Tab-separated table of C-alpha atoms and ligand atoms in Angstrom:
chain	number	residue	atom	x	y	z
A	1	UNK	CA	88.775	84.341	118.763
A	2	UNK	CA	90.541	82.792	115.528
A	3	UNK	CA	91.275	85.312	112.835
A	4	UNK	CA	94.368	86.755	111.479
A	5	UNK	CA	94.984	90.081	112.214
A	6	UNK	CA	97.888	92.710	109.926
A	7	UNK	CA	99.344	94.654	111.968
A	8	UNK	CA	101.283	97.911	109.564
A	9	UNK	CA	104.138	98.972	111.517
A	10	UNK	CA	103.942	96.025	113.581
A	11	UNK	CA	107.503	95.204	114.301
A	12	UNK	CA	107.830	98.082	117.220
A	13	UNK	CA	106.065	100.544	119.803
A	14	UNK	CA	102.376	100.468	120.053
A	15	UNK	CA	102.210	97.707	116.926
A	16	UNK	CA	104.302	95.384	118.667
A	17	UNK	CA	102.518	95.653	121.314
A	18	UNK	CA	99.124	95.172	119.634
A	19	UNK	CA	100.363	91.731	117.986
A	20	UNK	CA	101.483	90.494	121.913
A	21	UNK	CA	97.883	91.616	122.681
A	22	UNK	CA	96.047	89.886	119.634
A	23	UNK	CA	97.859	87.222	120.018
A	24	UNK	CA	96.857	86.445	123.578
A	25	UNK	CA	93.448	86.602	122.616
A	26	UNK	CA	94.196	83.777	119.888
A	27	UNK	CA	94.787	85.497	116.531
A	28	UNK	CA	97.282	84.814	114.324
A	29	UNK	CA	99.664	87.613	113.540
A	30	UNK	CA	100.617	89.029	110.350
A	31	UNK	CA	103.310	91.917	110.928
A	32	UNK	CA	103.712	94.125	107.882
A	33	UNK	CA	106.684	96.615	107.999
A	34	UNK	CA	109.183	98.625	106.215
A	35	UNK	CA	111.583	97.286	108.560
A	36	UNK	CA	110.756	93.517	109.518
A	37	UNK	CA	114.530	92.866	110.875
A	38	UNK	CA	112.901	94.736	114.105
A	39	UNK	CA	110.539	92.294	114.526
A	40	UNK	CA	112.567	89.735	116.001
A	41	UNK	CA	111.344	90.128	119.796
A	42	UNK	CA	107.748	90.411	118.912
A	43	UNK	CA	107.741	87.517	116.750
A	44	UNK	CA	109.177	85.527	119.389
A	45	UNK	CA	106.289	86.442	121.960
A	46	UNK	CA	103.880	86.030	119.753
A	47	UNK	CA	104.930	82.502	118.818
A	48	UNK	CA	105.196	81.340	122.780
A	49	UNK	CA	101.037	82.488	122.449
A	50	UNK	CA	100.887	79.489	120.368
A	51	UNK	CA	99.707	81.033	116.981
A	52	UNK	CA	100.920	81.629	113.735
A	53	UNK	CA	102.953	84.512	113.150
A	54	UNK	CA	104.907	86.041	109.751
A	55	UNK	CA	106.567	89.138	109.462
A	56	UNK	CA	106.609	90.730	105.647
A	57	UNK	CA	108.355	93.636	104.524
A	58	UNK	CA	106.038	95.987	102.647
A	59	UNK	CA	106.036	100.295	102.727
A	60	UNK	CA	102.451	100.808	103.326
A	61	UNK	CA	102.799	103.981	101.189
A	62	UNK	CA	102.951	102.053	98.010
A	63	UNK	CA	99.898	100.067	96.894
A	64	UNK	CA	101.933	97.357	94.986
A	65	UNK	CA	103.738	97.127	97.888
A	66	UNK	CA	100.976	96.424	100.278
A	67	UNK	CA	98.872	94.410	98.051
A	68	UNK	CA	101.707	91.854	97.534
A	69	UNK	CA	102.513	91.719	101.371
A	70	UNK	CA	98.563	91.053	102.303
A	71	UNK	CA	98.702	88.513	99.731
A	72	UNK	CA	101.312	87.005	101.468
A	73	UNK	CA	100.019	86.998	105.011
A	74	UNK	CA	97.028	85.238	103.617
A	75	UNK	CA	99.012	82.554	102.128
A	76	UNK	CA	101.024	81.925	105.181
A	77	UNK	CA	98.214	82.616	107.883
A	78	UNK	CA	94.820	82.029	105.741
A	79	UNK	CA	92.674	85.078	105.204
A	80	UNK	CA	92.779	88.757	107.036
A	81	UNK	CA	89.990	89.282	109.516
A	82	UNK	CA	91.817	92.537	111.270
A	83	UNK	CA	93.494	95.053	109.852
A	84	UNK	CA	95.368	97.696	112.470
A	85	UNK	CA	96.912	100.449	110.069
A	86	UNK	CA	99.231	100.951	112.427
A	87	UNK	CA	101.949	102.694	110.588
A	88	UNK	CA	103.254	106.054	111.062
A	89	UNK	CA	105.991	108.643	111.159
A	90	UNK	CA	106.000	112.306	111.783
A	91	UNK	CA	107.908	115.399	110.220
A	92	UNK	CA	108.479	118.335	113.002
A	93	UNK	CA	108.610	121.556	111.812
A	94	UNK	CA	106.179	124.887	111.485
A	95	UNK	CA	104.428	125.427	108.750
A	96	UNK	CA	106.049	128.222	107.193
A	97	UNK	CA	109.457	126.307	107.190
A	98	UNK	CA	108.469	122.716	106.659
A	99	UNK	CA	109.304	121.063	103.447
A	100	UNK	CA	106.987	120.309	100.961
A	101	UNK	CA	108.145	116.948	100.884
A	102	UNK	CA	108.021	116.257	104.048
A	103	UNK	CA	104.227	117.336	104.120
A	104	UNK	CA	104.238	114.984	101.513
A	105	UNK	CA	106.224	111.801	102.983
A	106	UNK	CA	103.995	112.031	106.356
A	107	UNK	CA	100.690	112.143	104.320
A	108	UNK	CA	102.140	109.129	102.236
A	109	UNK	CA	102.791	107.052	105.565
A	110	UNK	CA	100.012	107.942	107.283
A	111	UNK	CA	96.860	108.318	105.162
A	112	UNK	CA	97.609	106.641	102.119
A	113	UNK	CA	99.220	104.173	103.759
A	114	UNK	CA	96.025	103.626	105.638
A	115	UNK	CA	94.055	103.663	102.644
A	116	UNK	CA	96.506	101.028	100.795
A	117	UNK	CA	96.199	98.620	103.721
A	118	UNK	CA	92.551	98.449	103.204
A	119	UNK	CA	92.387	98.391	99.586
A	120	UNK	CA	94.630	95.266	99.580
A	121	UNK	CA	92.186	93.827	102.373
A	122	UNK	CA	89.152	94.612	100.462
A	123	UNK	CA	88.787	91.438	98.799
A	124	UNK	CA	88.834	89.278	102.119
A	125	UNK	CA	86.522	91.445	104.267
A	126	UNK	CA	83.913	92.840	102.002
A	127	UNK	CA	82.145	88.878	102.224
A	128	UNK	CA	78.578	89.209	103.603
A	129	UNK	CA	79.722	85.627	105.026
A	130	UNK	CA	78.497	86.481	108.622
A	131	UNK	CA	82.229	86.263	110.264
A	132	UNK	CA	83.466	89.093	112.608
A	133	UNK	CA	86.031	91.473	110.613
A	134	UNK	CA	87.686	94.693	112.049
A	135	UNK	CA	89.495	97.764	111.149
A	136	UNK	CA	91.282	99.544	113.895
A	137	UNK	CA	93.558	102.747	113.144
A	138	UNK	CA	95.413	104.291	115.141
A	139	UNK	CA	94.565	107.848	114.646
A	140	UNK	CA	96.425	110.696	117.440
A	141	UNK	CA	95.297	113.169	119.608
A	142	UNK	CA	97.260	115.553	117.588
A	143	UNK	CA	94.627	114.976	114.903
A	144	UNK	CA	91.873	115.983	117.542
A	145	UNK	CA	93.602	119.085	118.730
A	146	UNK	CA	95.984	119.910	116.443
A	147	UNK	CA	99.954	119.956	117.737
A	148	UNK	CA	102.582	122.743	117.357
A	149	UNK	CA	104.806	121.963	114.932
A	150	UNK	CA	102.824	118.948	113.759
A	151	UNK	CA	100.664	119.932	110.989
A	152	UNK	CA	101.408	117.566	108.788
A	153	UNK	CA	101.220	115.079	111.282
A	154	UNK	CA	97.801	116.724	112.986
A	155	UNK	CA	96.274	117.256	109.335
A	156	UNK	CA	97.075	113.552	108.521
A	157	UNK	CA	95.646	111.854	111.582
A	158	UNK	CA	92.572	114.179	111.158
A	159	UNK	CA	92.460	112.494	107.920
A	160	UNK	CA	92.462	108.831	109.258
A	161	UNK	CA	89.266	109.731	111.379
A	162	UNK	CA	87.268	110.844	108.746
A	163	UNK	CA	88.840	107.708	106.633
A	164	UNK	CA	87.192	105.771	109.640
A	165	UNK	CA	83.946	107.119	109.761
A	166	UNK	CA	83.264	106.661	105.865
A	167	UNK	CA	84.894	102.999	105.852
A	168	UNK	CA	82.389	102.168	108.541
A	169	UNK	CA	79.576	103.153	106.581
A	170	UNK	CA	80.878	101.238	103.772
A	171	UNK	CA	81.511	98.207	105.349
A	172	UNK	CA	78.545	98.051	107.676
A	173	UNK	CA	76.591	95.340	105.272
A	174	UNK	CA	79.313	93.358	105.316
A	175	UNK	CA	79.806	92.945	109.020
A	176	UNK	CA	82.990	94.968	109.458
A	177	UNK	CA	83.068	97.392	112.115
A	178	UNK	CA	85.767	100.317	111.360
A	179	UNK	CA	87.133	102.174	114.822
A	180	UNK	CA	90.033	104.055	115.609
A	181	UNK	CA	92.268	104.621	118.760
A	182	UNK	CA	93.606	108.031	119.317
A	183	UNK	CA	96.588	107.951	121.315
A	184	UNK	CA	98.321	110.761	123.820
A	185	UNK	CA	101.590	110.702	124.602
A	186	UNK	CA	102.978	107.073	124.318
A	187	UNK	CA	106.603	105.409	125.229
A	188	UNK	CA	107.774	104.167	121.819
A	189	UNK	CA	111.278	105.064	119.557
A	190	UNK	CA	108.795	107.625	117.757
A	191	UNK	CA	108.857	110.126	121.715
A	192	UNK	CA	111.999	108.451	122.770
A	193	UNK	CA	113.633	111.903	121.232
A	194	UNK	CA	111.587	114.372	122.938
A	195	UNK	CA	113.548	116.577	125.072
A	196	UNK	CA	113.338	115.953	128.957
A	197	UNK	CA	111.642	119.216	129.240
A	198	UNK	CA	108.769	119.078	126.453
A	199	UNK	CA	108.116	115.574	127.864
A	200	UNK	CA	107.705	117.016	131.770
A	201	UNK	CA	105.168	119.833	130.387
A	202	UNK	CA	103.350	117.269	128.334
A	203	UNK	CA	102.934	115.147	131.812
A	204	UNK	CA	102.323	117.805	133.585
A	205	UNK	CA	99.183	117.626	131.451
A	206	UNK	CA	98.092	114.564	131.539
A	207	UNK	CA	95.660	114.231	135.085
A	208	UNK	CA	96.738	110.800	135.819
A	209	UNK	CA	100.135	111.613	135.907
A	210	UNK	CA	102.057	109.311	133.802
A	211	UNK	CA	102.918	109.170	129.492
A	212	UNK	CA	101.206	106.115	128.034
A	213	UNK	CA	102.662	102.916	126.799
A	214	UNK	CA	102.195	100.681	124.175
A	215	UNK	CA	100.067	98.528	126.157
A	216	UNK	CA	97.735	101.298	127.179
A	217	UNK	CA	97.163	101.805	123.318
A	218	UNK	CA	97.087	97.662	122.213
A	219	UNK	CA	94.645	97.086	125.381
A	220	UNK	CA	92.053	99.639	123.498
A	221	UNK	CA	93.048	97.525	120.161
A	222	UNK	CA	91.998	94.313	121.561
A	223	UNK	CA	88.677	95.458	122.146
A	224	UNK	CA	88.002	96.828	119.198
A	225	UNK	CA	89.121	93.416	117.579
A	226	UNK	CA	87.080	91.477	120.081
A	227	UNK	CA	83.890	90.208	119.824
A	228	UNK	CA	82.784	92.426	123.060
A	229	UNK	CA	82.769	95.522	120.529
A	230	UNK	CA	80.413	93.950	117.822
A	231	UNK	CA	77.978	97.555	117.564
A	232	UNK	CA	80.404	100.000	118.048
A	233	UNK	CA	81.915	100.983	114.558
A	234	UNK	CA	82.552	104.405	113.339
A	235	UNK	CA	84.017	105.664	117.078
A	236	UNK	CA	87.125	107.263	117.819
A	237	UNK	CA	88.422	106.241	121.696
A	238	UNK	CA	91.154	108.758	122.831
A	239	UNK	CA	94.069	106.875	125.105
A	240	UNK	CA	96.005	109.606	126.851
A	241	UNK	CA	95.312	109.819	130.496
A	242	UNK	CA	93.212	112.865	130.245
A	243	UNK	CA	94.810	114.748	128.356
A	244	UNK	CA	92.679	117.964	127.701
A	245	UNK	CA	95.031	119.739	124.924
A	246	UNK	CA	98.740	118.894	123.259
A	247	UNK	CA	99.347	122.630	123.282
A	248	UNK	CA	103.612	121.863	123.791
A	249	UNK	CA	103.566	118.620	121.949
A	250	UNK	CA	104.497	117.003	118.864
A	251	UNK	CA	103.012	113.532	119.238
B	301	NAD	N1	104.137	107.282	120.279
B	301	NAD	C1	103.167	108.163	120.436
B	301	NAD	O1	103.186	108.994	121.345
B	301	NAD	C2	101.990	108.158	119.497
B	301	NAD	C3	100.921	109.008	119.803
B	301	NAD	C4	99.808	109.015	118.958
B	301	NAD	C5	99.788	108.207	117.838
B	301	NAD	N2	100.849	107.404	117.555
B	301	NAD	C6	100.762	106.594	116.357
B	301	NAD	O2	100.912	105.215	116.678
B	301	NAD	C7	101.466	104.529	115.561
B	301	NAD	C8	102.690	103.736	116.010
B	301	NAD	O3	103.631	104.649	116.543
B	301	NAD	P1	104.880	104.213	117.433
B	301	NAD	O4	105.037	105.274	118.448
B	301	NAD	O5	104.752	102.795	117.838
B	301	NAD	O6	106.027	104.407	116.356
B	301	NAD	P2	107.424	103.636	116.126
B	301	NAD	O7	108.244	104.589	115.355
B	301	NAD	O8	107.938	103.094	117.415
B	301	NAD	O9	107.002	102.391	115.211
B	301	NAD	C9	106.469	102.608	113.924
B	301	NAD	C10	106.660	101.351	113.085
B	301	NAD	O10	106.135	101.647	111.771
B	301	NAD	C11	107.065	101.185	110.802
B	301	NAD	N3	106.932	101.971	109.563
B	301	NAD	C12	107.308	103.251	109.360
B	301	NAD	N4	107.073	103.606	108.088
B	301	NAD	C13	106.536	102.521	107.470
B	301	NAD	C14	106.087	102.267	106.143
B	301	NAD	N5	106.189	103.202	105.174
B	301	NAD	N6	105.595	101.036	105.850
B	301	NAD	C15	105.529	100.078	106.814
B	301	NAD	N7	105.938	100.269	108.081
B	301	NAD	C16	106.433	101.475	108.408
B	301	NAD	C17	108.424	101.360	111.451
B	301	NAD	O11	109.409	100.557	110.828
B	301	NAD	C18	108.123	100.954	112.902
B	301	NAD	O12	108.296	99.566	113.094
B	301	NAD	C19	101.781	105.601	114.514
B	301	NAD	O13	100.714	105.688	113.588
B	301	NAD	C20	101.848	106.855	115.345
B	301	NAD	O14	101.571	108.001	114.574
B	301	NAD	C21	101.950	107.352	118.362
């Protein structure tokens, strides 16, 4: 495939891993994140695929922000064909002592953020020019079955799936398909602080035995951004091993 893919949050985790993954299939990656210096590694593998690769700093919760760092990508790369809103963070804490603004940081990350990412891609993918243009989010099983102590993070990722059902309605005449990934419990920075115990009861859970990785998540990616996926939009594929509930966890 050529293209040129954003990747939000790319520089780590299940991002990174989703550029190495592009990549290999032949896309040029455009990493967009708040913190670019971490992109270092994944630039580096991504470059040894033999494609073009930039990194831009950009906080996906501010429209400016992501408009200028799409703009950008498309001047180094050429135009956006994928877009993986990618990009999240999470805020622990019931509801009856969580902080309002913490409610309100998580739902600026992850679902306006999502919706920013788009908006700035608008103008390159909504071209009834015939070429093959994706969305992929990455949406959570905590959004599927809600998570203690995640509601902000649950009510958010809920969000992103309806997000991807109505921007594959829009976008159907113009091509784009508009699918999600719904991850279980992966290996990234965002788990790495999960206690040893809540981390043994989650894979206790999970019937093939194991936590995910970011491969597990990027592998799902690639086919969503490959050609092999061309009427499926709208979908949501859950990555978790299993999983039948997150009762326990905070992913
Ligand atoms: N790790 C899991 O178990 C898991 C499970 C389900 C879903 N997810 C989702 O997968 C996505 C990636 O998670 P991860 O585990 O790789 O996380 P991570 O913390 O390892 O990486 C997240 C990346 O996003 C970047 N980022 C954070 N805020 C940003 C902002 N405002 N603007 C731009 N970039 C920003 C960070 O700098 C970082 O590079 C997130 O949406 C997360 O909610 C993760």
């Amino acid at each position: 495939v050529s293209g040129v893919a954003i990747i939000t949050g790319g520089a780590r985790g299940i991002g990174a891993a989703c550029g190495r993954w592009l990549a290999s299939d032949g896309l040029a990656i455009g990493i967009v994140d708040l913190d670019p210096s971490a992109a270092g590694d994944t630039v580096a593998a991504v470059r040894a695929q033999g494609v073009g690769v930039c990194a831009a700093e950009a906080d996906v919760g501010d429209a400016a922000s992501m408009e200028d760092a799409v703009a950008r990508v498309a001047a180094e790369l050429g135009a956006p064909t994928v877009l993986v809103n990618n990009a999240g963070i999470t805020r622990p804490g019931a509801v009856h002592k969580l902080d309002p603004d913490d409610w309100a940081l998580v739902n600026r990350i992850v679902l306006q953020g999502a919706f920013h990412a788009t908006r700035a891609v608008a103008p390159y993918f909504r071209e009834a020019d015939g070429a093959a243009r994706r969305v992929i989010n990455i949406a959570s099983v905590a959004g599927t079955f809600g998570a203690p102590a995640s509601s902000a993070y649950a009510a958010a990722k809920a969000g992103i799936v309806g997000f991807t059902r109505s921007l594959a309605f829009e976008w159907a005449r113009f091509g784009v398909t508009v699918n999600a990934v719904a991850p279980g419990f992966i290996e990234t920075d965002m788990t790495a602080g999960f206690p040893a115990q809540a981390r043994e009861r989650i894979v206790a859970r999970v019937p093939l035995g194991r936590v995910g990785t970011p491969d597990d998540v990027a592998a799902a990616v690639a086919f969503f951004a490959s050609a092999a996926s061309g009427y499926i939009t709208g979908q949501v594929l859950e990555v978790h091993g299993g999983l039948a509930d997150v009762a326990g966890a905070t992913a």
